[in-house]
PDB file of C-alpha atoms in Angstrom:
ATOM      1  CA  UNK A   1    -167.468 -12.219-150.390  1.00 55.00           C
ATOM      2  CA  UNK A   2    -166.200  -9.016-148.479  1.00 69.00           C
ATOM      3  CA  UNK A   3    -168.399  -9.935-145.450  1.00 68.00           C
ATOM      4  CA  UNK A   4    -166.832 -13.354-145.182  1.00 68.00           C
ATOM      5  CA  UNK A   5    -163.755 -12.229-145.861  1.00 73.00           C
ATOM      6  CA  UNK A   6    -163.649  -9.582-142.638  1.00 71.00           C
ATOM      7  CA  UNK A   7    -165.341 -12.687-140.747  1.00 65.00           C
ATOM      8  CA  UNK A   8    -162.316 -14.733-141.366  1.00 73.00           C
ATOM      9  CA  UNK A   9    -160.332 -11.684-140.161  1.00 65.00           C
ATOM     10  CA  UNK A  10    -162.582 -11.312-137.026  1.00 70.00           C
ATOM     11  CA  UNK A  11    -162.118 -14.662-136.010  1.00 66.00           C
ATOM     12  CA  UNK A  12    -158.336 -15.002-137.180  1.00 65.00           C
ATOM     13  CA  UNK A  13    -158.169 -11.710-134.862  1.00 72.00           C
ATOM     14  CA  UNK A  14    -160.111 -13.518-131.904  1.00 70.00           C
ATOM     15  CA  UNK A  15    -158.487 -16.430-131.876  1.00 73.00           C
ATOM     16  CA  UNK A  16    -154.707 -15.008-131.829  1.00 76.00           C
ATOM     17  CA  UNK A  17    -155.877 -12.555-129.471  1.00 70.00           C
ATOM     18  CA  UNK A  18    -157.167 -15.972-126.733  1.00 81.00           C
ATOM     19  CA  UNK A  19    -153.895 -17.657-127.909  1.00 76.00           C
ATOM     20  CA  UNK A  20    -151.868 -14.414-126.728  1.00 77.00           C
ATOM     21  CA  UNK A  21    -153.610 -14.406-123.279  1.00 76.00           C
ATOM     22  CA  UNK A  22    -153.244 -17.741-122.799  1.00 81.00           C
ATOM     23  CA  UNK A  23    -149.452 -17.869-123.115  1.00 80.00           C
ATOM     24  CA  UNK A  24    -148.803 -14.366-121.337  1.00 83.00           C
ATOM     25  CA  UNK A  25    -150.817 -16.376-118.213  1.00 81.00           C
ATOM     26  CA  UNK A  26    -148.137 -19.425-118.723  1.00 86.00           C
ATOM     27  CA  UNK A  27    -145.209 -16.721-118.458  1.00 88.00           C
ATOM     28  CA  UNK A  28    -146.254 -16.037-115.280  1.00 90.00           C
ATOM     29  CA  UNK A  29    -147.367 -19.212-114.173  1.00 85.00           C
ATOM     30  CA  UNK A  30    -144.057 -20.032-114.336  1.00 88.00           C
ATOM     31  CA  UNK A  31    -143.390 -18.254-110.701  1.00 88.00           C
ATOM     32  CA  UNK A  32    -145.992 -20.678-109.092  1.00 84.00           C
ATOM     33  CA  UNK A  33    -142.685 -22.629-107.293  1.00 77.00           C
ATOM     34  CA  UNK A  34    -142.095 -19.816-105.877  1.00 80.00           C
ATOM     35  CA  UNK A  35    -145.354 -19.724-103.399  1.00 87.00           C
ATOM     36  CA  UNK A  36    -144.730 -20.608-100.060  1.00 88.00           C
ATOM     37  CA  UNK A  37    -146.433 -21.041 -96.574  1.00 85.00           C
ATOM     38  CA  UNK A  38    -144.772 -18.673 -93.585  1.00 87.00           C
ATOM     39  CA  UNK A  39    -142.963 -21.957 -92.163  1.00 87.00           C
ATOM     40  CA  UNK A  40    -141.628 -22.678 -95.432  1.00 92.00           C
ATOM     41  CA  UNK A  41    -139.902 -19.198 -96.125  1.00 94.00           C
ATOM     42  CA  UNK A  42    -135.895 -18.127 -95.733  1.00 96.00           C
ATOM     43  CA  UNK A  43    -135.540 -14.484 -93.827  1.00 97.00           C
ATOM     44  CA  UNK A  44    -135.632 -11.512 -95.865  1.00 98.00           C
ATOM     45  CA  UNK A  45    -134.973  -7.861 -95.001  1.00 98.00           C
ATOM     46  CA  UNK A  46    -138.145  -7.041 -96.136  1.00 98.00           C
ATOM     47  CA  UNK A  47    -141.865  -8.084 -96.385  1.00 98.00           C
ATOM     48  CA  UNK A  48    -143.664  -6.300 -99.546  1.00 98.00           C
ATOM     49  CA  UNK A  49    -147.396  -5.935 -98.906  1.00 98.00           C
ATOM     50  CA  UNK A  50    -149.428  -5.027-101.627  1.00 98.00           C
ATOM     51  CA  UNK A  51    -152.437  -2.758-100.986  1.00 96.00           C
ATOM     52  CA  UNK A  52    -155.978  -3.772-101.813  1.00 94.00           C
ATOM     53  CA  UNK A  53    -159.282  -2.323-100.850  1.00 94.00           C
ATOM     54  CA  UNK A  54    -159.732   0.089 -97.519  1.00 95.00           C
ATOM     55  CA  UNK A  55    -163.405   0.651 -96.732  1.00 93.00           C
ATOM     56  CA  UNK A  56    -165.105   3.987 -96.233  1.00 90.00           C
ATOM     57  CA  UNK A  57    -164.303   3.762 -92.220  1.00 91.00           C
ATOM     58  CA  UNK A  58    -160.461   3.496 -92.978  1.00 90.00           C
ATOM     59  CA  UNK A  59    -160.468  -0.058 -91.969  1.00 95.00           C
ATOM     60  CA  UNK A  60    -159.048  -2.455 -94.389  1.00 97.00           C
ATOM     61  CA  UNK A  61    -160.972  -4.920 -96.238  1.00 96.00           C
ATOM     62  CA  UNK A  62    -160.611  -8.716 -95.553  1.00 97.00           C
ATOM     63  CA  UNK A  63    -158.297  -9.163 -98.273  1.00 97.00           C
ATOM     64  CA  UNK A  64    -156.072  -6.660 -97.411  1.00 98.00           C
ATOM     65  CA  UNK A  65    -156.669  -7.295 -94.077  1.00 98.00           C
ATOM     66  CA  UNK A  66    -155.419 -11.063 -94.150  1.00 98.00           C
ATOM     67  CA  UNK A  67    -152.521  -9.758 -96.349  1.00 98.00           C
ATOM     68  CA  UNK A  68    -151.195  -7.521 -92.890  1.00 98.00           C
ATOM     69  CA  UNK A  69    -152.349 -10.316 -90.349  1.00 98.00           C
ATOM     70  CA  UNK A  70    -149.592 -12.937 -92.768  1.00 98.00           C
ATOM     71  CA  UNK A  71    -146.827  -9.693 -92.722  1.00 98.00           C
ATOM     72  CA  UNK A  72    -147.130  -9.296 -89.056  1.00 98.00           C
ATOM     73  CA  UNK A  73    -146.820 -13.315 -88.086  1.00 98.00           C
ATOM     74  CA  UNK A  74    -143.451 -13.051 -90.303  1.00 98.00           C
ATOM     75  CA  UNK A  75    -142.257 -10.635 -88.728  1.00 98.00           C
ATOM     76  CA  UNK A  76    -143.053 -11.988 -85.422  1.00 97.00           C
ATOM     77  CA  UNK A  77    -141.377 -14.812 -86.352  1.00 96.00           C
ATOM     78  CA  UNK A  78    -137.957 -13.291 -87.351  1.00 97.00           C
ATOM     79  CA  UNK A  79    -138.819 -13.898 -91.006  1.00 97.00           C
ATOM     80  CA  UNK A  80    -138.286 -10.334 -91.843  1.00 98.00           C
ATOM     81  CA  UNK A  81    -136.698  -7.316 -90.325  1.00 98.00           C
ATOM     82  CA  UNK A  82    -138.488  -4.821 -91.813  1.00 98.00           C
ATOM     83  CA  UNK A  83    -142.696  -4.548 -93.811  1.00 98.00           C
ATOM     84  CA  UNK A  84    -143.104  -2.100 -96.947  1.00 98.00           C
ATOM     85  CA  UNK A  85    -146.253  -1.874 -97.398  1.00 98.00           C
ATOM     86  CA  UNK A  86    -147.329  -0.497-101.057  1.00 97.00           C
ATOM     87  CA  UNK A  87    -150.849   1.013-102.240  1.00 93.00           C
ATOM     88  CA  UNK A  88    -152.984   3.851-103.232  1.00 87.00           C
ATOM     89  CA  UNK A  89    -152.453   6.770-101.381  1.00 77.00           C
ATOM     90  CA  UNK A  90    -153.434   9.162-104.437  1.00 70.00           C
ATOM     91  CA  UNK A  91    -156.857  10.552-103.313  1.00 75.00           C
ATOM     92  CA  UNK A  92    -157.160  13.092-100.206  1.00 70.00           C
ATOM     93  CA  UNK A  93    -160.210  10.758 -99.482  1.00 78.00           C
ATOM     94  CA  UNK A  94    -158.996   7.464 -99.978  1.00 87.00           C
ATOM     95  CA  UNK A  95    -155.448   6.286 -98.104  1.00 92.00           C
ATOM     96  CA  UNK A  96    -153.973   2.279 -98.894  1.00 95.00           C
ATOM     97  CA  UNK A  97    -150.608   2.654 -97.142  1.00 96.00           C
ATOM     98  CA  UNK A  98    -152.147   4.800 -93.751  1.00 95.00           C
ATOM     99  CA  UNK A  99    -154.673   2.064 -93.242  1.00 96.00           C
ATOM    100  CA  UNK A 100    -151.821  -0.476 -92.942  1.00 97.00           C
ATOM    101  CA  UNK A 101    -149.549   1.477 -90.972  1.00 97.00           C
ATOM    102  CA  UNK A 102    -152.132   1.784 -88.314  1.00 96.00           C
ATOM    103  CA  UNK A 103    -153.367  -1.803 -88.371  1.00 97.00           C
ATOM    104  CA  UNK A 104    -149.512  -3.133 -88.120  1.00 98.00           C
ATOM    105  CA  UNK A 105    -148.855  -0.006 -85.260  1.00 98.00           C
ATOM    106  CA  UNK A 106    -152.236  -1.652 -83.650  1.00 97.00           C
ATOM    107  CA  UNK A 107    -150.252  -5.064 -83.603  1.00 98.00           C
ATOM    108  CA  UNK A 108    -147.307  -3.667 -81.854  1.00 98.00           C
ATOM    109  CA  UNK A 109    -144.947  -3.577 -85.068  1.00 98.00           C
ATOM    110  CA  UNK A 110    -142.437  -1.209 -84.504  1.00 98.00           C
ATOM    111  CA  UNK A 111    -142.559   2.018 -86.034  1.00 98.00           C
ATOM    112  CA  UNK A 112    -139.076   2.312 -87.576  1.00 97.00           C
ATOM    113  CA  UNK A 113    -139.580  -1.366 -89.194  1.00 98.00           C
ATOM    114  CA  UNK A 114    -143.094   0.109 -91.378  1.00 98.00           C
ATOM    115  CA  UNK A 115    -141.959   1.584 -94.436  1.00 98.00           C
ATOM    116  CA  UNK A 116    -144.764   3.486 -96.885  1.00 98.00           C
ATOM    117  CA  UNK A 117    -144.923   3.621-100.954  1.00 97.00           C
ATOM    118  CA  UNK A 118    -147.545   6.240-101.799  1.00 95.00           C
ATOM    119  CA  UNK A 119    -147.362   5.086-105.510  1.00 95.00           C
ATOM    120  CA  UNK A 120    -147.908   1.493-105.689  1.00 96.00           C
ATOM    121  CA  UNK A 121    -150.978   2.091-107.873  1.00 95.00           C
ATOM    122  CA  UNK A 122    -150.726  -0.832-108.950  1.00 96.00           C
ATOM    123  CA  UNK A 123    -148.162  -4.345-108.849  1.00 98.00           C
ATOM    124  CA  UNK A 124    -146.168  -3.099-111.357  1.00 98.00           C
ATOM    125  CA  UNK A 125    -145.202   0.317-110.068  1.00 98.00           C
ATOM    126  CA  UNK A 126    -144.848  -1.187-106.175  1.00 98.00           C
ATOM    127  CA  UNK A 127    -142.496  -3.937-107.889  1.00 98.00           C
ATOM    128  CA  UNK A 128    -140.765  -1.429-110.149  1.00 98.00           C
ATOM    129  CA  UNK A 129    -140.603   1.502-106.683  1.00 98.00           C
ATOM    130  CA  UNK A 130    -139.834  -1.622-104.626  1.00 98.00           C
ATOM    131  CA  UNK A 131    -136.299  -1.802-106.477  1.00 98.00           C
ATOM    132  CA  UNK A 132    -135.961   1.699-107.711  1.00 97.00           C
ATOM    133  CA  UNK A 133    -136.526   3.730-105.026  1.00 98.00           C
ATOM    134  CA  UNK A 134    -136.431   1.672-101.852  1.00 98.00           C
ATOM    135  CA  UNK A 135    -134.064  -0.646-103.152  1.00 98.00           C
ATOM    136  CA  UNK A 136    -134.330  -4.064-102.576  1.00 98.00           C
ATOM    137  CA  UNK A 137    -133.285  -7.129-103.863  1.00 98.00           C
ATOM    138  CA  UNK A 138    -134.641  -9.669-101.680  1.00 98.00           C
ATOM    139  CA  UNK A 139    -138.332  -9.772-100.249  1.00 98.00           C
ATOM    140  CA  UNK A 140    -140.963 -11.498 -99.409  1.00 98.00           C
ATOM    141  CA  UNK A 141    -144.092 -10.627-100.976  1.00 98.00           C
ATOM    142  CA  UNK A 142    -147.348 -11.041 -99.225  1.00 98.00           C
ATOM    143  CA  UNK A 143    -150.401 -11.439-101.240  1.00 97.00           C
ATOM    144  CA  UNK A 144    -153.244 -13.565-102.422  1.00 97.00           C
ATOM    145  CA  UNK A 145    -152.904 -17.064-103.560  1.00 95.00           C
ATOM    146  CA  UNK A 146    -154.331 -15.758-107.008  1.00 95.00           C
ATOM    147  CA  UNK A 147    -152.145 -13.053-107.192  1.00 97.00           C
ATOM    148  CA  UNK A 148    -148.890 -14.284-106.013  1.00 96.00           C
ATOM    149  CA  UNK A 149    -147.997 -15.731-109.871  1.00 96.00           C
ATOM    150  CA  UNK A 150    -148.014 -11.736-111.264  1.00 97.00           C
ATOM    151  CA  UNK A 151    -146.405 -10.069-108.020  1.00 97.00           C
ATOM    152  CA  UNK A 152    -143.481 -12.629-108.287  1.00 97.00           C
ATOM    153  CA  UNK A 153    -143.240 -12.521-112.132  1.00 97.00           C
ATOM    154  CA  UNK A 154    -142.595  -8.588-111.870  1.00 98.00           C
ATOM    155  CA  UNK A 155    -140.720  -8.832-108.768  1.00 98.00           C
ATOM    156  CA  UNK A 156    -138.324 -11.070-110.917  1.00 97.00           C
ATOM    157  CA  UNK A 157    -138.286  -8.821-113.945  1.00 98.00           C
ATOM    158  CA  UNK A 158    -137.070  -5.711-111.526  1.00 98.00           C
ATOM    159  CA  UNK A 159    -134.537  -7.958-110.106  1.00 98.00           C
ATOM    160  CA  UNK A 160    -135.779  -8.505-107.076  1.00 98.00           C
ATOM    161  CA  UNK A 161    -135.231 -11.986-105.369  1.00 97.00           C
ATOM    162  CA  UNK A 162    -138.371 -12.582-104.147  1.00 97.00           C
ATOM    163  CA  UNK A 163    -140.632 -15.536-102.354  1.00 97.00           C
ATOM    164  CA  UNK A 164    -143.897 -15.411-102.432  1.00 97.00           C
ATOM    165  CA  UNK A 165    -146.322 -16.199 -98.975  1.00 97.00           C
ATOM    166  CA  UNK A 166    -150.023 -17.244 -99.631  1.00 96.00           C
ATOM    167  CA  UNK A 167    -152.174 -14.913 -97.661  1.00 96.00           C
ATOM    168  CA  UNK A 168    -155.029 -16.523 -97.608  1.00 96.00           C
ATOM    169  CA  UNK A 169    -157.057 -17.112 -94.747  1.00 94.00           C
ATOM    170  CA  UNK A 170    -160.401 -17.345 -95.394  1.00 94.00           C
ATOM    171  CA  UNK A 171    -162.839 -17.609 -99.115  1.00 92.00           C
ATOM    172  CA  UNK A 172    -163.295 -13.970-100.003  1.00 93.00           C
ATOM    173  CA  UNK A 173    -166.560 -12.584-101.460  1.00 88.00           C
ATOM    174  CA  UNK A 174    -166.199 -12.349-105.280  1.00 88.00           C
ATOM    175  CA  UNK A 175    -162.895 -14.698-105.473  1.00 90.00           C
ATOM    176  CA  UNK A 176    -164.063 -16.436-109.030  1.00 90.00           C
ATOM    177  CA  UNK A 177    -164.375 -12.702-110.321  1.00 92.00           C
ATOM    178  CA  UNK A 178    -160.913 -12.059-109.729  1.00 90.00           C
ATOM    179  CA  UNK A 179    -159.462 -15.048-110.629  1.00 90.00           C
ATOM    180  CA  UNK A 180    -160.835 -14.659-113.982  1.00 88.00           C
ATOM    181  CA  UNK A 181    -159.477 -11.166-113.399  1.00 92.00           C
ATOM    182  CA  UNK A 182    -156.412 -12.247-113.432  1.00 92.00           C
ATOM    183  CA  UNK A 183    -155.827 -13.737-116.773  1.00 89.00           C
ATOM    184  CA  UNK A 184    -156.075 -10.173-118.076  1.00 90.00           C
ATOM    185  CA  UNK A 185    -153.986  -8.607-115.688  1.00 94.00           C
ATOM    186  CA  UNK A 186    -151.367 -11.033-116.478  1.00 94.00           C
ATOM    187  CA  UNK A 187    -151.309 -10.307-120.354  1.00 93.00           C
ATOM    188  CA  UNK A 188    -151.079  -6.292-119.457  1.00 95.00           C
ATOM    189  CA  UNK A 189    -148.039  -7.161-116.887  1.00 96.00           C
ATOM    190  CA  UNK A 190    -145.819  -9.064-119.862  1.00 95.00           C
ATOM    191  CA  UNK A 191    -146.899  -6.418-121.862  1.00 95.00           C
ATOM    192  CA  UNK A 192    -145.684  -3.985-119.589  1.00 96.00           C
ATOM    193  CA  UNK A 193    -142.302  -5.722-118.911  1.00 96.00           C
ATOM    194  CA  UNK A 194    -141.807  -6.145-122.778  1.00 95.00           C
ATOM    195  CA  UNK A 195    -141.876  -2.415-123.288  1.00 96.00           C
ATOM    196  CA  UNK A 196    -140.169  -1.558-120.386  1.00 95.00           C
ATOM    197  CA  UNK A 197    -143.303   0.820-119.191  1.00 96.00           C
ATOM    198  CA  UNK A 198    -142.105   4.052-116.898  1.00 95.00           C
ATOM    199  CA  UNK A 199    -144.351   3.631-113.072  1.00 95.00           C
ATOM    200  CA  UNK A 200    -146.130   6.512-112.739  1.00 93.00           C
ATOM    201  CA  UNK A 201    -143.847   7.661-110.359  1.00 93.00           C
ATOM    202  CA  UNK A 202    -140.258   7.531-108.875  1.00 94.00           C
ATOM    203  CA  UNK A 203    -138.294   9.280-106.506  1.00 92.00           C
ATOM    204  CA  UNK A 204    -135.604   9.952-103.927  1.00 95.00           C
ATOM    205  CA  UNK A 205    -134.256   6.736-102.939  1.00 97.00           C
ATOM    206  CA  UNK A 206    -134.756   5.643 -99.742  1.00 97.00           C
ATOM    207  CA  UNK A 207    -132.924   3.448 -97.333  1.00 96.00           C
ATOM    208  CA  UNK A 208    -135.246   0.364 -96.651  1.00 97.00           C
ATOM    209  CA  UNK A 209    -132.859  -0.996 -93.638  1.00 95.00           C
ATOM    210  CA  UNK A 210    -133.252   2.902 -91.875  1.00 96.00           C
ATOM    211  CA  UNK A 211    -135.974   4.335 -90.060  1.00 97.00           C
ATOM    212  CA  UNK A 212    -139.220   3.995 -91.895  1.00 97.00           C
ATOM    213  CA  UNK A 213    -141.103   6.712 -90.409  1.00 97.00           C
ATOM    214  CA  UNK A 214    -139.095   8.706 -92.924  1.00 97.00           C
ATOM    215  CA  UNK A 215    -141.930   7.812 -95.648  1.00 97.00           C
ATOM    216  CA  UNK A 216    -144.466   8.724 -93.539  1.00 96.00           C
ATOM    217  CA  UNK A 217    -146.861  11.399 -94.146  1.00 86.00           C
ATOM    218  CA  UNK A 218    -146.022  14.571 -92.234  1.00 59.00           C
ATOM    219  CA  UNK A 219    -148.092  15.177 -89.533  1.00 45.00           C
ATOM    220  CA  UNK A 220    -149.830  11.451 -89.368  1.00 51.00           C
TER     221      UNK A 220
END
């Protein structure tokens, strides 16, 4: 009787545990509208580009790599005035941000429009450094198709107005994986926002419409 009994629980447990994914996932497939093409977009002060993998040369992977090649057409464009790009830059041996500045400095962006957030470890904290500390309130965020749904979500719940622009431009190696990805990282983003979670880091605030070479790393 006992063993049935913590079945039933086991199950009960499973089953509310799918049904809570599931409807964390709607939440923030409710930002969806939001997704836009580059021709589709109003201007914004500000791109947000959210890091992703940099390989062991420094260069950036083809994620993040399409995610820079969609900032710098916006900006080219007039879409923008100035990129923030956000990432890991916690490890002496492994640099997000520095990896971006260079590839938009290689594409003739100009230096006092690139901004850099050392402590996006993650979407939440750039979203939640993205108001906090740089300040804005209206962006553009660059990212993957798959992603977009979560970046907007907590660019929304730190009030930032934000639209989002599909980065895509090619199938990426290992897409289904984080896709599937995805429905988790959702469920730990509401969770997040629910509880009002600290980013691991904050700051001096900093003056997103200034020079941006003021976040840059001294002596890079």
């Amino acid at each position: 009787m006992r063993r049935k009994n913590i079945f039933r629980v086991l199950v009960g447990a499973f089953v509310i545990g799918i049904a809570f994914v599931l409807v964390t996932d709607l939440i923030v497939l409710r930002f969806r509208s939001s997704i836009l093409l580059i021709g589709e977009v109003d201007h914004a002060p500000v791109a947000i580009v959210l890091g992703a993998k940099v390989k062991a040369d420094g260069e950036p992977s083809d994620i993040l790599r399409d995610r820079l090649l969609t900032a710098i057409d916006l900006y080219r464009a007039g879409s923008i005035d100035k990129i923030l790009v956000s990432g890991d830059d916690g490890q002496v041996e492994y640099d997000e941000v520095n990896a971006m500045r260079l590839y938009l400095l290689a594409a003739d962006v100009d230096p006092d429009d690139i901004f850099l957030d050392h402590a996006g470890f993650d979407t939440y904290d750039s979203m939640a450094r993205a108001n906090k500390v740089f300040g804005i309130t209206k962006a553009i965020v660059v990212t993957q198709k798959y992603h977009l749904p979560r970046a907007l979500y907590l660019a929304d719940a730190f009030g930032i107005e934000a639209q989002g622009v599909v980065a895509d431009r090619q199938t990426y190696l290992g897409i289904l994986r984080y896709q599937a990805r995805e429905l988790l990282a959702d469920t730990k983003a509401v969770i997040d926002v629910i509880f009002h979670v600290s980013p691991h880091f904050l700051g001096d605030a900093i003056d997103v419409t200034g020079d941006g070479r003021v976040t840059w790393d001294e002596g890079r």
